[in-house]
Short mmCIF file of C-alpha atoms and ligand atoms in Angstrom, two decimals:
data_model
loop_
_atom_site.label_atom_id
_atom_site.label_comp_id
_atom_site.label_asym_id
_atom_site.label_seq_id
_atom_site.Cartn_x
_atom_site.Cartn_y
_atom_site.Cartn_z
CA MET A 87 145.61 6.31 -145.15
CA LEU A 88 145.66 9.68 -143.35
CA LYS A 89 147.47 8.10 -140.41
CA GLU A 90 150.33 6.96 -142.68
CA LEU A 91 150.46 10.28 -144.51
CA LEU A 92 150.70 12.09 -141.18
CA GLU A 93 153.40 9.74 -139.90
CA GLU A 94 155.50 10.59 -142.95
CA ARG A 95 155.44 14.24 -141.88
CA GLY A 96 157.06 13.43 -138.50
CA LEU A 97 155.11 16.06 -136.57
CA PRO A 98 155.92 17.13 -133.00
CA ALA A 99 153.42 15.66 -130.56
CA LEU A 100 150.36 17.78 -129.95
CA MET A 101 148.91 15.69 -127.17
CA THR A 102 151.96 15.54 -124.90
CA MET A 103 152.65 18.32 -122.41
CA ARG A 104 156.09 19.91 -122.41
CA ASP A 105 156.95 17.93 -119.27
CA GLY A 106 156.10 14.68 -121.03
CA SER A 107 152.74 14.02 -119.39
CA PRO A 108 149.69 13.26 -121.54
CA VAL A 109 147.19 15.94 -122.51
CA THR A 110 143.75 15.29 -121.08
CA ALA A 111 140.41 17.08 -121.00
CA GLU A 112 141.46 18.57 -117.64
CA ASN A 113 144.80 20.10 -118.60
CA TRP A 114 143.79 21.39 -122.04
CA GLY A 115 143.85 25.02 -120.89
CA GLU A 116 147.48 24.62 -119.83
CA ARG A 117 148.40 22.81 -123.04
CA ARG A 118 146.74 25.53 -125.11
CA ARG A 119 148.92 28.11 -123.31
CA GLU A 120 152.01 26.03 -124.14
CA LEU A 121 151.03 25.94 -127.82
CA LEU A 122 150.50 29.69 -127.93
CA ASP A 123 153.79 30.24 -126.11
CA VAL A 124 155.93 28.40 -128.63
CA LEU A 125 154.14 30.03 -131.57
CA GLU A 126 154.67 33.45 -129.96
CA GLU A 127 158.30 32.77 -129.15
CA MET A 128 159.34 31.31 -132.52
CA GLU A 129 156.90 32.44 -135.20
CA TYR A 130 154.53 35.40 -134.80
CA GLY A 131 155.88 37.19 -131.72
CA ARG A 132 154.02 37.95 -128.48
CA PHE A 133 150.36 38.73 -129.00
CA PRO A 134 149.98 42.26 -127.55
CA GLU A 135 148.04 42.56 -124.31
CA LYS A 136 144.94 44.68 -124.20
CA ILE A 137 145.80 47.67 -122.03
CA GLY A 138 142.62 49.74 -121.91
CA GLU A 139 139.20 50.33 -123.36
CA THR A 140 138.54 50.54 -127.09
CA THR A 141 136.38 53.45 -128.24
CA TRP A 142 134.70 54.28 -131.54
CA VAL A 143 132.92 57.00 -133.49
CA GLU A 144 130.74 56.70 -136.54
CA THR A 145 131.93 58.96 -139.36
CA LYS A 146 129.35 58.14 -142.01
CA GLN A 147 126.30 55.98 -142.61
CA GLU A 148 124.69 54.95 -145.89
CA ARG A 149 122.23 52.43 -147.26
CA VAL A 150 123.82 49.66 -149.31
CA ALA A 151 123.06 46.26 -150.87
CA ALA A 152 119.96 47.43 -152.73
CA GLY A 153 118.67 49.07 -149.57
CA VAL A 154 118.55 46.01 -147.29
CA ALA A 155 121.53 46.95 -145.15
CA LYS A 156 123.50 49.89 -143.77
CA LEU A 157 127.18 50.58 -144.01
CA HIS A 158 128.52 52.26 -140.89
CA GLU A 159 131.93 53.81 -141.40
CA MET A 160 133.68 53.77 -138.04
CA ASP A 161 136.91 55.01 -136.51
CA ILE A 162 138.15 52.53 -133.91
CA THR A 163 140.60 53.80 -131.27
CA PHE A 164 142.58 51.86 -128.68
CA PRO A 165 145.31 52.79 -126.19
CA THR A 166 148.86 51.68 -127.02
CA PRO A 167 151.78 50.70 -124.74
CA ASP A 168 153.66 53.98 -125.40
CA GLY A 169 150.93 55.89 -123.54
CA GLU A 170 149.32 57.11 -126.74
CA SER A 171 146.51 55.67 -128.84
CA PHE A 172 145.95 54.41 -132.36
CA THR A 173 142.92 54.90 -134.62
CA PHE A 174 141.98 52.85 -137.69
CA PRO A 175 138.92 52.93 -139.96
CA ALA A 176 136.45 50.07 -140.31
CA HIS A 177 133.44 49.40 -142.51
CA VAL A 178 130.63 47.66 -140.67
CA TYR A 179 127.74 46.30 -142.75
CA ILE A 180 124.56 45.56 -140.79
CA PRO A 181 121.54 43.97 -142.50
CA ASP A 182 118.23 45.66 -141.63
CA ILE A 183 116.77 42.38 -140.35
CA ALA A 184 119.33 42.26 -137.52
CA SER A 185 117.99 43.54 -134.19
CA ALA A 186 118.15 42.93 -130.44
CA GLU A 187 115.26 40.48 -130.91
CA ASN A 188 116.84 38.87 -133.98
CA LYS A 189 120.52 38.58 -133.19
CA VAL A 190 122.67 37.52 -136.12
CA PRO A 191 126.17 36.05 -136.63
CA ALA A 192 129.02 38.47 -137.32
CA PHE A 193 132.35 38.17 -139.09
CA VAL A 194 135.39 40.33 -138.45
CA PHE A 195 136.88 40.40 -141.94
CA ILE A 196 140.57 41.31 -142.24
CA SER A 197 140.98 42.54 -145.80
CA PHE A 198 143.44 43.61 -148.47
CA GLY A 199 141.21 46.53 -149.47
CA TYR A 200 137.54 47.31 -150.01
CA PRO A 201 135.78 45.35 -151.71
CA ARG A 202 137.44 42.78 -153.99
CA TYR A 203 136.75 39.59 -152.00
CA PHE A 204 133.23 40.43 -151.03
CA PRO A 205 129.76 39.44 -152.44
CA LEU A 206 128.10 42.16 -150.36
CA GLU A 207 124.49 41.84 -151.47
CA GLU A 208 124.43 38.09 -150.92
CA LEU A 209 126.05 38.39 -147.50
CA MET A 210 123.46 40.95 -146.44
CA ASN A 211 120.63 38.76 -147.75
CA GLU A 212 122.06 35.95 -145.61
CA GLY A 213 121.61 38.21 -142.58
CA VAL A 214 125.15 38.42 -141.22
CA VAL A 215 127.08 41.43 -139.94
CA ILE A 216 130.42 42.02 -141.65
CA ALA A 217 132.98 44.24 -139.91
CA GLU A 218 135.86 44.86 -142.30
CA PHE A 219 139.18 46.64 -141.89
CA VAL A 220 142.08 46.94 -144.30
CA MET A 221 145.52 45.65 -143.22
CA ASN A 222 147.39 48.67 -144.59
CA ASP A 223 145.31 50.99 -142.39
CA VAL A 224 146.80 49.26 -139.32
CA ALA A 225 150.31 48.14 -140.19
CA LYS A 226 152.09 48.57 -143.49
CA ASP A 227 152.40 45.34 -145.45
CA GLY A 228 156.04 46.04 -146.20
CA GLU A 229 159.35 46.93 -144.58
CA ASP A 230 159.03 50.25 -142.69
CA ASN A 231 161.58 49.79 -139.87
CA TRP A 232 158.61 49.80 -137.48
CA SER A 233 158.20 53.51 -138.13
CA THR A 234 154.68 53.86 -139.57
CA LEU A 235 151.09 53.37 -138.38
CA LEU A 236 150.72 51.04 -135.37
CA ALA A 237 154.30 49.69 -135.34
CA PRO A 238 156.09 52.64 -133.60
CA HIS A 239 153.51 52.50 -130.78
CA PHE A 240 154.87 49.05 -129.96
CA PHE A 241 158.53 49.71 -130.84
CA PRO A 242 159.11 53.47 -130.33
CA ASP A 243 162.86 53.33 -130.99
CA GLY A 244 162.46 51.02 -133.99
CA LYS A 245 164.06 48.19 -132.00
CA ARG A 246 162.09 44.98 -131.80
CA PRO A 247 162.99 42.23 -129.32
CA GLY A 248 163.41 38.67 -130.67
CA ASP A 249 159.87 37.78 -129.67
CA GLY A 250 158.30 41.17 -130.46
CA THR A 251 155.18 40.93 -132.58
CA GLY A 252 155.38 40.95 -136.37
CA LYS A 253 152.82 42.50 -138.72
CA ILE A 254 150.59 39.40 -138.64
CA GLY A 255 150.30 39.93 -134.88
CA MET A 256 149.49 43.63 -135.33
CA TRP A 257 146.71 42.89 -137.83
CA ALA A 258 145.39 40.13 -135.57
CA TYR A 259 145.40 42.53 -132.61
CA ALA A 260 143.38 45.05 -134.65
CA ALA A 261 140.87 42.27 -135.44
CA SER A 262 140.40 41.86 -131.68
CA ARG A 263 139.90 45.61 -131.23
CA LEU A 264 137.29 45.65 -133.99
CA ALA A 265 135.65 42.69 -132.20
CA ASP A 266 135.37 44.94 -129.12
CA TYR A 267 133.07 47.17 -131.14
CA VAL A 268 131.17 44.34 -132.87
CA LEU A 269 130.38 42.73 -129.52
CA SER A 270 128.91 46.01 -128.28
CA LEU A 271 126.18 45.76 -130.95
CA ASP A 272 122.99 44.35 -129.49
CA CYS A 273 122.02 42.85 -132.87
CA VAL A 274 125.09 40.55 -132.83
CA ASP A 275 124.96 37.05 -131.35
CA PRO A 276 128.19 36.68 -129.32
CA ALA A 277 127.95 32.88 -129.65
CA ARG A 278 128.54 33.28 -133.40
CA LEU A 279 131.45 35.63 -133.85
CA GLY A 280 133.70 34.69 -136.76
CA VAL A 281 137.05 35.99 -137.91
CA VAL A 282 138.01 35.53 -141.55
CA GLY A 283 140.86 36.41 -143.86
CA HIS A 284 142.43 35.27 -147.10
CA SER A 285 146.01 34.16 -147.67
CA ARG A 286 148.40 36.28 -145.53
CA LEU A 287 145.23 37.45 -143.81
CA GLY A 288 144.10 33.83 -143.41
CA LYS A 289 147.27 33.31 -141.39
CA THR A 290 146.26 36.46 -139.49
CA ALA A 291 142.68 35.24 -138.88
CA LEU A 292 144.07 31.99 -137.44
CA TRP A 293 146.45 33.89 -135.16
CA ALA A 294 143.67 36.23 -134.01
CA GLY A 295 141.33 33.29 -133.38
CA ALA A 296 144.00 31.25 -131.61
CA ASN A 297 144.57 34.07 -129.12
CA ASP A 298 141.19 35.74 -128.69
CA GLU A 299 138.66 33.30 -127.25
CA ARG A 300 135.73 35.55 -128.09
CA PHE A 301 136.07 34.39 -131.71
CA THR A 302 133.84 31.32 -131.73
CA HIS A 303 134.45 30.47 -135.43
CA VAL A 304 137.85 30.95 -137.06
CA PHE A 305 138.10 30.86 -140.86
CA SER A 306 141.31 30.43 -142.83
CA ASN A 307 141.01 30.99 -146.57
CA ASP A 308 143.97 29.61 -148.58
CA SER A 309 146.39 30.57 -145.80
CA GLY A 310 149.12 28.06 -146.70
CA CYS A 311 152.66 28.41 -145.35
CA SER A 312 152.75 29.60 -141.71
CA GLY A 313 148.96 29.41 -141.77
CA ALA A 314 146.89 26.24 -141.98
CA ALA A 315 149.46 24.13 -143.88
CA ILE A 316 151.83 21.73 -142.16
CA THR A 317 155.39 22.98 -142.68
CA ARG A 318 157.18 19.62 -142.69
CA LYS A 319 157.47 18.26 -146.26
CA LYS A 320 155.13 20.96 -147.56
CA ILE A 321 155.22 21.71 -151.30
CA GLY A 322 155.16 25.24 -152.70
CA GLU A 323 156.17 27.95 -150.25
CA THR A 324 158.57 27.07 -147.40
CA PHE A 325 159.61 28.75 -144.12
CA PRO A 326 163.01 29.87 -145.50
CA ARG A 327 161.35 31.44 -148.51
CA ILE A 328 158.46 33.18 -146.70
CA CYS A 329 160.80 34.51 -144.05
CA GLN A 330 163.21 35.86 -146.64
CA VAL A 331 160.50 37.66 -148.63
CA PHE A 332 158.20 38.72 -145.79
CA PRO A 333 160.38 38.89 -142.63
CA TYR A 334 158.22 41.63 -141.10
CA TRP A 335 155.19 39.31 -140.89
CA PHE A 336 156.98 37.30 -138.18
CA CYS A 337 159.13 37.79 -135.10
CA GLU A 338 162.92 38.07 -135.31
CA ASN A 339 163.34 34.64 -133.69
CA MET A 340 161.70 33.12 -136.76
CA LYS A 341 164.93 33.83 -138.64
CA THR A 342 166.76 31.23 -136.53
CA ILE A 343 164.44 28.43 -137.67
CA SER A 344 164.12 29.54 -141.28
CA VAL A 345 167.83 29.38 -142.16
CA SER A 346 167.23 26.10 -144.00
CA ILE A 347 164.49 23.59 -144.76
CA GLU A 348 166.18 21.19 -142.32
CA ALA A 349 166.09 23.76 -139.50
CA SER A 350 162.45 24.62 -140.20
CA GLU A 351 161.57 20.92 -139.97
CA ARG A 352 163.30 20.48 -136.60
CA THR A 353 161.11 23.01 -134.77
CA PRO A 354 159.29 22.03 -131.57
CA PHE A 355 156.00 22.99 -133.25
CA ASP A 356 154.16 22.74 -136.54
CA GLN A 357 151.03 24.46 -137.80
CA HIS A 358 148.64 21.90 -136.26
CA PHE A 359 149.52 23.68 -132.98
CA LEU A 360 147.96 26.84 -134.43
CA LEU A 361 144.68 25.15 -135.40
CA ALA A 362 144.54 23.28 -132.08
CA ALA A 363 144.98 26.52 -130.12
CA VAL A 364 141.43 27.37 -131.25
CA CYS A 365 140.07 24.25 -129.47
CA PRO A 366 137.39 23.84 -128.05
CA ARG A 367 136.04 26.54 -130.39
CA LYS A 368 135.57 25.92 -134.13
CA VAL A 369 138.15 26.31 -136.87
CA TYR A 370 137.50 26.02 -140.61
CA VAL A 371 140.14 25.67 -143.32
CA ALA A 372 139.37 26.36 -146.98
CA SER A 373 141.73 25.39 -149.79
CA ALA A 374 141.70 25.92 -153.55
CA GLY A 375 142.55 23.01 -155.84
CA GLU A 376 145.09 24.86 -157.99
CA ASP A 377 146.74 26.65 -155.08
CA ASP A 378 149.96 24.59 -155.00
CA TRP A 379 151.87 27.48 -153.39
CA ALA A 380 149.63 27.14 -150.29
CA ASP A 381 149.44 23.32 -150.66
CA PRO A 382 145.88 22.03 -150.07
CA THR A 383 147.12 18.55 -149.07
CA SER A 384 149.24 19.99 -146.26
CA GLU A 385 146.27 22.11 -145.16
CA TYR A 386 144.00 19.06 -145.11
CA LEU A 387 146.52 16.96 -143.17
CA CYS A 388 146.88 19.81 -140.68
CA CYS A 389 143.16 19.56 -139.90
CA ALA A 390 143.55 15.83 -139.27
CA ALA A 391 146.63 16.42 -137.11
CA ALA A 392 144.84 19.01 -134.94
CA SER A 393 141.72 16.88 -134.47
CA PRO A 394 142.90 14.94 -131.34
CA ALA A 395 142.71 18.18 -129.31
CA TRP A 396 138.91 18.16 -129.65
CA GLU A 397 138.62 14.39 -129.37
CA ALA A 398 140.39 14.44 -125.99
CA GLN A 399 137.54 16.57 -124.73
CA GLY A 400 134.89 14.24 -126.06
CA LEU A 401 134.14 16.55 -128.96
CA CYS A 402 134.09 15.75 -132.66
CA GLY A 403 137.30 17.04 -134.23
CA PHE A 404 137.82 16.66 -137.97
CA ALA A 405 135.06 14.51 -139.49
CA ALA A 406 136.58 13.52 -142.82
CA PRO A 407 136.94 10.27 -144.78
CA ASP A 408 140.20 8.35 -144.76
CA ARG A 409 141.43 9.74 -148.08
CA LEU A 410 142.70 12.97 -149.58
CA PRO A 411 140.09 15.56 -150.58
CA GLU A 412 138.67 16.03 -154.05
CA ALA A 413 137.37 19.23 -155.64
CA TRP A 414 133.93 20.21 -154.26
CA ASP A 415 134.44 18.22 -151.04
CA THR A 416 133.12 19.93 -147.90
CA PHE A 417 133.64 18.36 -144.47
CA ALA A 418 131.80 20.58 -142.04
CA GLU A 419 130.29 18.19 -139.47
CA GLY A 420 133.00 18.56 -136.84
CA ASN A 421 134.59 21.36 -134.87
CA VAL A 422 137.31 21.40 -137.51
CA GLY A 423 135.80 22.12 -140.93
CA PHE A 424 137.38 21.97 -144.38
CA HIS A 425 136.48 22.43 -148.01
CA LEU A 426 138.37 22.15 -151.27
CA ARG A 427 137.12 24.54 -153.90
CA PRO A 428 138.22 23.97 -157.51
CA GLY A 429 140.20 26.86 -158.98
CA THR A 430 142.84 29.31 -157.96
CA HIS A 431 143.96 31.33 -154.93
CA PHE A 432 141.00 33.60 -154.04
CA LEU A 433 138.34 34.27 -151.40
CA SER A 434 135.29 33.52 -153.50
CA ARG A 435 131.53 33.44 -153.18
CA HIS A 436 131.81 29.64 -152.86
CA ASP A 437 134.02 30.09 -149.80
CA TRP A 438 131.82 32.73 -148.15
CA ILE A 439 128.67 30.63 -148.60
CA ARG A 440 130.28 27.69 -146.80
CA TYR A 441 131.50 29.94 -143.99
CA ILE A 442 127.99 31.24 -143.50
CA ARG A 443 126.53 27.73 -143.45
CA TYR A 444 129.12 26.71 -140.87
CA ILE A 445 128.51 29.64 -138.56
CA LYS A 446 124.73 29.21 -138.84
CA ALA A 447 124.76 25.42 -138.27
C1 GCU B 719 152.43 35.38 -151.17
C2 GCU B 719 152.98 34.65 -149.97
C3 GCU B 719 151.92 33.79 -149.29
C4 GCU B 719 150.69 34.62 -149.00
C5 GCU B 719 150.23 35.29 -150.27
C6 GCU B 719 149.06 36.25 -150.10
O1 GCU B 719 152.15 34.47 -152.19
O2 GCU B 719 154.06 33.88 -150.41
O3 GCU B 719 152.40 33.26 -148.08
O4 GCU B 719 149.70 33.83 -148.43
O5 GCU B 719 151.28 36.07 -150.80
O6 GCU B 719 148.88 36.79 -149.04
O7 GCU B 719 148.37 36.48 -151.10
#
């Protein structure tokens, strides 16, 4: 059934190199670079290169979560291409049980603002580090002519080339810089470093995870259009619509493929390229049953479409039954995980618990 449903979408081939040769276990690294290239060129813009060392200072420390964890308020600073530097705040929650002898998983959490999507006490009881930053402390989630926060450090004259990074890329880059700090903590297990975000920040978490191979587990919560959902024949939000309302999330070139539904369905890529760019690491897609704008079916099919990348390397890709998902389904056996939570668009306790199980498995 999934095979037929995928055929109806008419997706560009994932497992064929640009020169027409087949993708194998041996050339995966090259294919992954091709996938990232087309996504950079047409959708998110070039992922900025790291140009120097990240530094940090702690500004405040307090006990939280009924006294079983500490919140470290940090300022994270990194050099920027204009010869200057940029500083953004982060909140890093470390459970007391974490230590050099008892290393724990960590999540870089890209957030809309402290602390709406966040069952703190439960997360601390689970023994995971959470390193959170707020998108609007890095790049404004709105039109600013590239003149505020991080943006002018990339585009000093306000002029952005066709493949210059959009705001999703700037937030994703900040997630990598926060990861620099998280990986310096001797209580963190580098083999279990997650990145997580909801909705526009789910798209961002996927883009961060696709580019930065230190993220071993990449979590997309209800990311939908231009995130984990296949674009071709998607319901709810479309490329033309998202690009019209949120042009600054993407690169300028995206405007050429979002002029019409037809144009956006003729692209040399679809969103299964984004999930596959995480391969051979792990990617997990969460959907909410009533979230028609994001389109859970297109998110589920995207997982199935990306799966061959792992299979070609002898790994388990998406381990799911040959049917569409039902509410409460969780398919977390493979390197591509998925669950469908009943309810509306939100990053809930239900979602977090499954992310923790996946990263601890
Ligand atoms: C809008 C947008 C979505 C996005 C969502 C969010 O609904 O159309 O693409 O995911 O905002 O970030 O909450």
